[in-house]
Backbone as numpy.savetxt, mean C-alpha at the origin, in Angstrom:
# Nx Ny Nz CAx CAy CAz Cx Cy Cz
-5.09 54.10 28.69 -4.60 53.64 27.41 -3.56 52.52 27.61
-2.73 52.64 28.61 -1.70 51.64 28.84 -2.33 50.31 29.29
-3.47 50.37 29.99 -4.15 49.14 30.42 -4.66 48.38 29.19
-5.16 49.15 28.18 -5.65 48.51 26.95 -4.50 47.80 26.23
-3.38 48.43 26.18 -2.22 47.85 25.52 -1.79 46.58 26.23
-1.81 46.59 27.56 -1.45 45.39 28.32 -2.40 44.24 28.01
-3.72 44.51 27.96 -4.71 43.48 27.65 -4.47 42.89 26.26
-4.21 43.76 25.31 -3.96 43.30 23.95 -2.74 42.39 23.92
-1.70 42.81 24.63 -0.48 42.01 24.64 -0.72 40.65 25.31
-1.45 40.64 26.40 -1.68 39.37 27.08 -2.49 38.43 26.20
-3.42 38.98 25.39 -4.19 38.14 24.49 -3.26 37.52 23.45
-2.38 38.31 22.93 -1.44 37.81 21.93 -0.55 36.75 22.56
-0.06 37.02 23.78 0.80 36.07 24.46 0.08 34.74 24.69
-1.18 34.81 25.09 -1.91 33.57 25.38 -2.13 32.78 24.09
-2.31 33.46 22.98 -2.46 32.77 21.70 -1.19 32.01 21.34
-0.08 32.65 21.55 1.20 32.04 21.24 1.41 30.80 22.11
1.03 30.88 23.35 1.21 29.74 24.26 0.29 28.57 23.91
-0.92 28.83 23.42 -1.88 27.77 23.14 -1.57 27.00 21.85
-0.96 27.64 20.90 -0.76 27.04 19.59 -0.04 25.68 19.63
1.07 25.53 20.34 1.76 24.23 20.31 0.97 23.08 20.92
-0.02 23.38 21.74 -0.79 22.34 22.41 -1.59 21.50 21.41
-1.79 21.96 20.19 -2.59 21.23 19.22 -1.83 20.10 18.54
-0.56 19.93 18.82 0.24 18.88 18.19 -0.35 17.51 18.51
-0.25 16.61 17.53 -0.70 15.25 17.77 -2.18 15.03 17.50
-2.93 16.08 17.20 -4.35 15.91 16.92 -4.53 15.41 15.50
-5.26 14.33 15.34 -5.50 13.77 14.02 -6.90 14.15 13.55
-6.96 14.59 12.30 -8.25 14.96 11.74 -9.13 13.73 11.55
-10.39 13.85 11.83 -11.32 12.75 11.68 -11.47 12.31 10.23
-11.26 13.22 9.28 -11.46 12.89 7.88 -10.43 11.89 7.38
-9.30 11.77 8.06 -8.27 10.82 7.60 -8.61 9.39 7.99
-9.60 9.21 8.82 -10.03 7.86 9.20 -11.32 7.53 8.45
-11.26 6.64 7.49 -12.44 6.30 6.70 -13.29 5.27 7.44
-14.59 5.46 7.39 -15.51 4.61 8.16 -15.60 3.18 7.61
-15.43 3.02 6.29 -15.58 1.69 5.70 -14.28 0.89 5.66
-13.24 1.39 6.32 -11.95 0.69 6.35 -11.85 -0.08 7.65
-11.51 -1.37 7.53 -11.48 -2.25 8.70 -10.06 -2.60 9.11
-9.94 -3.06 10.33 -8.69 -3.61 10.81 -8.76 -5.11 10.54
-7.70 -5.68 10.00 -7.76 -7.10 9.61 -8.00 -8.02 10.81
-7.52 -7.63 11.98 -7.76 -8.44 13.19 -9.25 -8.50 13.51
-9.95 -7.38 13.29 -11.41 -7.36 13.52 -12.13 -8.27 12.52
-11.67 -8.24 11.27 -12.28 -9.10 10.25 -12.09 -10.57 10.60
-10.92 -10.89 11.15 -10.64 -12.27 11.53 -11.59 -12.72 12.63
-11.82 -11.84 13.63 -12.74 -12.18 14.72 -14.15 -12.43 14.18
-14.55 -11.61 13.19 -15.88 -11.75 12.60 -15.95 -12.92 11.61
-14.79 -13.45 11.24 -14.74 -14.54 10.27 -15.14 -14.11 8.88
-14.88 -12.85 8.54 -15.29 -12.31 7.26 -14.33 -12.73 6.13
-14.90 -12.98 4.96 -14.12 -13.40 3.80 -13.53 -12.16 3.13
-12.28 -12.28 2.65 -11.60 -11.17 1.98 -11.44 -11.52 0.51
-11.81 -10.57 -0.35 -11.67 -10.76 -1.80 -10.53 -9.88 -2.28
-9.52 -10.48 -2.94 -8.41 -9.70 -3.50 -8.80 -9.24 -4.90
-8.44 -8.00 -5.24 -8.76 -7.45 -6.56 -8.13 -8.32 -7.65
-8.93 -8.81 -8.61 -8.40 -9.68 -9.67 -7.42 -8.96 -10.60
-7.48 -7.62 -10.63 -6.59 -6.84 -11.50 -5.11 -7.08 -11.19
-4.82 -7.49 -9.94 -3.41 -7.67 -9.55 -2.75 -8.79 -10.35
-3.54 -9.72 -10.89 -2.97 -10.85 -11.64 -2.63 -10.47 -13.07
-3.14 -9.34 -13.54 -2.94 -8.96 -14.94 -1.92 -7.84 -15.10
-1.29 -7.43 -14.02 -0.39 -6.27 -14.08 0.91 -6.53 -14.84
1.44 -7.74 -14.76 2.74 -8.07 -15.33 3.79 -7.04 -14.91
3.79 -6.74 -13.63 4.67 -5.70 -13.08 5.97 -6.31 -12.59
7.07 -5.66 -12.94 8.39 -6.14 -12.54 8.73 -5.53 -11.17
9.13 -6.38 -10.22 9.33 -5.97 -8.83 10.32 -4.82 -8.65
11.34 -4.73 -9.51 12.35 -3.69 -9.31 12.12 -2.45 -10.18
10.89 -2.30 -10.69 10.54 -1.07 -11.42 9.45 -0.34 -10.64
9.44 0.96 -10.75 8.47 1.76 -10.00 7.04 1.45 -10.45
6.11 1.36 -9.50 4.71 1.14 -9.87 4.18 2.26 -10.78
4.79 3.43 -10.70 4.37 4.57 -11.54 4.63 4.29 -13.02
5.48 3.31 -13.32 5.80 3.00 -14.71 4.72 2.14 -15.39
3.74 1.67 -14.63 2.66 0.86 -15.21 1.83 1.70 -16.17
1.37 1.06 -17.24 0.57 1.78 -18.23 -0.80 2.15 -17.68
-1.44 1.23 -16.98 -2.79 1.45 -16.47 -2.75 2.08 -15.07
-2.74 3.40 -15.03 -2.64 4.12 -13.74 -3.91 3.99 -12.90
-5.06 3.77 -13.56 -6.33 3.67 -12.84 -6.35 2.46 -11.90
-5.71 1.37 -12.31 -5.67 0.15 -11.50 -5.02 0.43 -10.15
-4.01 1.30 -10.15 -3.27 1.59 -8.91 -4.16 2.20 -7.83
-5.21 2.90 -8.23 -6.09 3.58 -7.26 -7.11 2.63 -6.63
-7.29 1.45 -7.23 -8.31 0.52 -6.74 -7.88 -0.11 -5.41
-8.86 -0.41 -4.56 -8.52 -1.09 -3.29 -7.91 -2.46 -3.58
-6.93 -2.84 -2.79 -6.27 -4.14 -2.96 -7.27 -5.27 -2.70
-8.19 -5.03 -1.76 -9.16 -6.08 -1.44 -10.45 -5.46 -0.92
-11.48 -6.28 -0.87 -12.72 -5.88 -0.23 -13.01 -6.90 0.87
-13.44 -6.45 2.03 -13.56 -5.06 2.45 -12.19 -4.38 2.55
-12.22 -3.04 2.49 -10.97 -2.28 2.58 -10.34 -2.49 3.96
-9.00 -2.57 3.99 -8.30 -2.75 5.26 -7.21 -1.69 5.41
-6.82 -1.43 6.67 -5.83 -0.41 6.99 -4.41 -0.85 6.66
-4.12 -2.14 6.88 -2.79 -2.65 6.57 -2.83 -4.14 6.34
-1.87 -4.61 5.53 -1.79 -6.04 5.25 -0.33 -6.44 5.09
0.01 -7.59 5.61 1.36 -8.13 5.41 1.36 -8.92 4.11
2.38 -8.66 3.28 2.54 -9.37 2.01 3.72 -10.32 2.17
3.44 -11.60 2.12 4.45 -12.62 2.44 4.96 -13.30 1.17
6.29 -13.33 1.02 6.93 -14.02 -0.10 7.30 -15.42 0.34
7.28 -16.36 -0.58 7.59 -17.77 -0.27 8.97 -17.95 0.37
9.93 -17.08 0.00 11.28 -17.20 0.55 11.42 -16.65 1.96
10.32 -16.16 2.54 10.37 -15.73 3.92 10.24 -14.23 4.15
10.46 -13.43 3.11 10.36 -11.97 3.25 8.89 -11.57 3.43
8.65 -10.64 4.34 7.31 -10.09 4.52 7.41 -8.57 4.52
6.58 -7.92 3.70 6.51 -6.46 3.69 5.08 -6.07 4.07
4.92 -4.87 4.59 3.59 -4.43 5.03 3.14 -3.22 4.22
1.94 -3.30 3.69 1.33 -2.18 2.98 0.31 -1.54 3.91
0.39 -0.20 4.04 -0.51 0.51 4.96 -1.19 1.69 4.26
-2.44 1.95 4.65 -3.15 3.14 4.21 -4.41 3.25 5.06
-4.51 4.34 5.84 -5.67 4.50 6.73 -6.98 4.61 5.99
-6.93 4.96 4.69 -8.15 5.07 3.90 -8.43 3.79 3.12
-7.64 2.76 3.39 -7.80 1.48 2.70 -6.61 1.22 1.79
-5.97 0.09 1.96 -4.79 -0.25 1.17 -5.18 -0.40 -0.30
-4.49 0.33 -1.18 -4.76 0.25 -2.61 -3.72 -0.67 -3.26
-3.95 -0.99 -4.53 -2.98 -1.80 -5.27 -1.64 -1.06 -5.29
-1.67 0.26 -5.44 -0.44 1.05 -5.45 0.32 0.93 -4.13
-0.40 0.95 -3.01 0.25 0.82 -1.70 1.00 -0.52 -1.60
0.38 -1.57 -2.09 1.01 -2.89 -2.05 2.24 -2.93 -2.95
2.11 -2.38 -4.16 3.25 -2.38 -5.09 4.38 -1.51 -4.57
4.03 -0.38 -3.95 5.06 0.51 -3.37 5.85 -0.21 -2.28
5.14 -0.95 -1.43 5.80 -1.67 -0.34 6.75 -2.73 -0.89
6.32 -3.41 -1.95 7.17 -4.43 -2.58 8.35 -3.77 -3.28
8.07 -2.71 -4.02 9.12 -2.00 -4.78 10.23 -1.50 -3.86
9.84 -1.03 -2.68 10.81 -0.50 -1.71 11.86 -1.57 -1.37
11.43 -2.84 -1.34 12.34 -3.94 -1.02 13.22 -4.35 -2.21
12.72 -4.17 -3.42 13.40 -4.72 -4.59 14.03 -3.68 -5.52
13.85 -2.38 -5.23 14.31 -1.37 -6.18 15.82 -1.37 -6.40
16.59 -1.84 -5.44 18.05 -1.84 -5.59 18.58 -3.13 -6.22
17.68 -4.08 -6.48 18.09 -5.36 -7.05 18.22 -5.25 -8.58
19.28 -5.85 -9.11 19.45 -5.91 -10.56 18.54 -7.01 -11.12
18.22 -6.91 -12.41 17.33 -7.88 -13.04 17.83 -9.32 -12.86
19.16 -9.51 -13.00 19.69 -10.87 -12.91 19.72 -11.42 -11.49
19.44 -10.58 -10.50 19.39 -11.05 -9.10 18.03 -11.66 -8.76
17.03 -11.39 -9.59 15.67 -11.85 -9.32 15.35 -13.08 -10.17
15.12 -14.22 -9.51 14.76 -15.44 -10.24 13.37 -15.30 -10.84
12.44 -14.77 -10.04 11.07 -14.58 -10.49 10.74 -13.09 -10.35
11.02 -12.29 -11.39 10.92 -10.83 -11.27 9.53 -10.24 -11.48
8.54 -11.05 -11.90 7.23 -10.51 -12.27 6.17 -10.91 -11.23
5.33 -9.94 -10.85 4.24 -10.21 -9.91 3.14 -11.00 -10.64
2.79 -12.15 -10.10 1.73 -12.97 -10.69 0.39 -12.71 -10.00
0.44 -12.16 -8.79 -0.79 -11.88 -8.06 -0.63 -12.18 -6.58
-1.73 -12.03 -5.86 -1.74 -12.27 -4.42 -2.74 -13.37 -4.11
-2.47 -14.10 -3.03 -3.39 -15.15 -2.60 -3.66 -14.97 -1.12
-4.93 -15.16 -0.74 -5.30 -15.09 0.67 -5.68 -16.49 1.12
-4.94 -17.00 2.08 -5.20 -18.33 2.60 -5.48 -18.23 4.10
-6.77 -18.10 4.46 -7.11 -17.91 5.88 -6.70 -19.10 6.75
-6.55 -20.28 6.15 -6.12 -21.46 6.92 -4.68 -21.30 7.39
-3.82 -20.80 6.49 -2.40 -20.65 6.80 -2.15 -19.44 7.70
-2.60 -18.27 7.25 -2.45 -17.04 8.03 -3.50 -16.05 7.56
-4.49 -15.78 8.40 -5.60 -14.90 8.02 -5.10 -13.49 7.71
-4.07 -13.04 8.43 -3.68 -11.63 8.38 -2.57 -11.32 7.37
-2.42 -12.16 6.34 -1.42 -11.84 5.32 -1.85 -12.37 3.96
-1.33 -11.74 2.92 -1.53 -12.22 1.56 -0.22 -12.84 1.11
-0.31 -13.93 0.38 0.88 -14.57 -0.16 1.14 -13.95 -1.53
2.38 -13.55 -1.77 2.76 -12.92 -3.04 3.24 -14.02 -3.98
2.61 -14.09 -5.15 3.03 -15.06 -6.16 3.82 -14.35 -7.26
4.93 -14.96 -7.63 5.81 -14.38 -8.64 5.94 -15.35 -9.82
6.35 -14.80 -10.97 6.58 -15.65 -12.14 7.77 -15.12 -12.92
8.26 -15.95 -13.83 9.46 -15.62 -14.58 9.17 -14.64 -15.71
8.14 -14.92 -16.50 7.82 -14.11 -17.68 6.64 -13.19 -17.42
6.64 -12.03 -18.07 5.56 -11.07 -17.87 4.41 -11.25 -18.84
4.69 -11.25 -20.14 3.63 -11.28 -21.14 3.27 -12.71 -21.51
2.04 -12.90 -22.05 1.62 -14.24 -22.45 2.08 -14.54 -23.87
3.38 -14.62 -24.07 3.93 -14.93 -25.38 5.17 -15.79 -25.18
4.99 -17.05 -24.78 6.14 -17.89 -24.43 7.09 -18.16 -25.59
6.59 -18.20 -26.84 7.47 -18.54 -27.97 8.37 -17.37 -28.37
7.88 -16.14 -28.25 8.68 -14.97 -28.65 9.55 -14.50 -27.49
10.71 -13.96 -27.82 11.55 -13.36 -26.78 11.11 -11.92 -26.60
11.14 -11.45 -25.39 10.71 -10.09 -25.09 11.76 -9.09 -25.56
11.30 -8.07 -26.27 12.23 -7.03 -26.74 12.66 -6.16 -25.59
13.88 -5.61 -25.69 14.38 -4.78 -24.60 13.64 -3.45 -24.49
12.97 -3.02 -25.54 12.26 -1.74 -25.54 11.08 -1.72 -24.60
10.56 -2.88 -24.27 9.43 -2.93 -23.32 8.14 -3.18 -24.04
7.71 -2.25 -24.93 6.48 -2.43 -25.69 6.77 -3.33 -26.88
5.76 -4.12 -27.27 5.97 -5.09 -28.34 6.22 -4.39 -29.67
């Protein structure tokens, strides 16, 4: 009977010892097959299409992307083909990186930008509204240029109310 107890204990001990060895293992499901590395796309000379929805967001850089009315747009891929990460370059020299192993979404890009601007007051931003992204493979294949604008809505004659909605 005591030999049985020893065997049982050694089995339990060996289980305890094996458990930590699994650290660092990444599940295969987190790597999507249709998501590319931008360096690979550059080698293949593949064209990248940026989602046109980004130009219609009228999103203010220092407000959370969660505050946008159209939540469905946030789930859409930032570009096709889907990529794991992209550098977003501002004209003034700032570059932020949006990453997602399942493909960078519009939300990932806005989150990366928001992280840089969330502490800025409205009067600190000359161009506070996102106008869209531009991909210029001649200048830098591996980054999107971030375009900003002063006004959000297409109503230049009216002043924007502080309430937000018209």
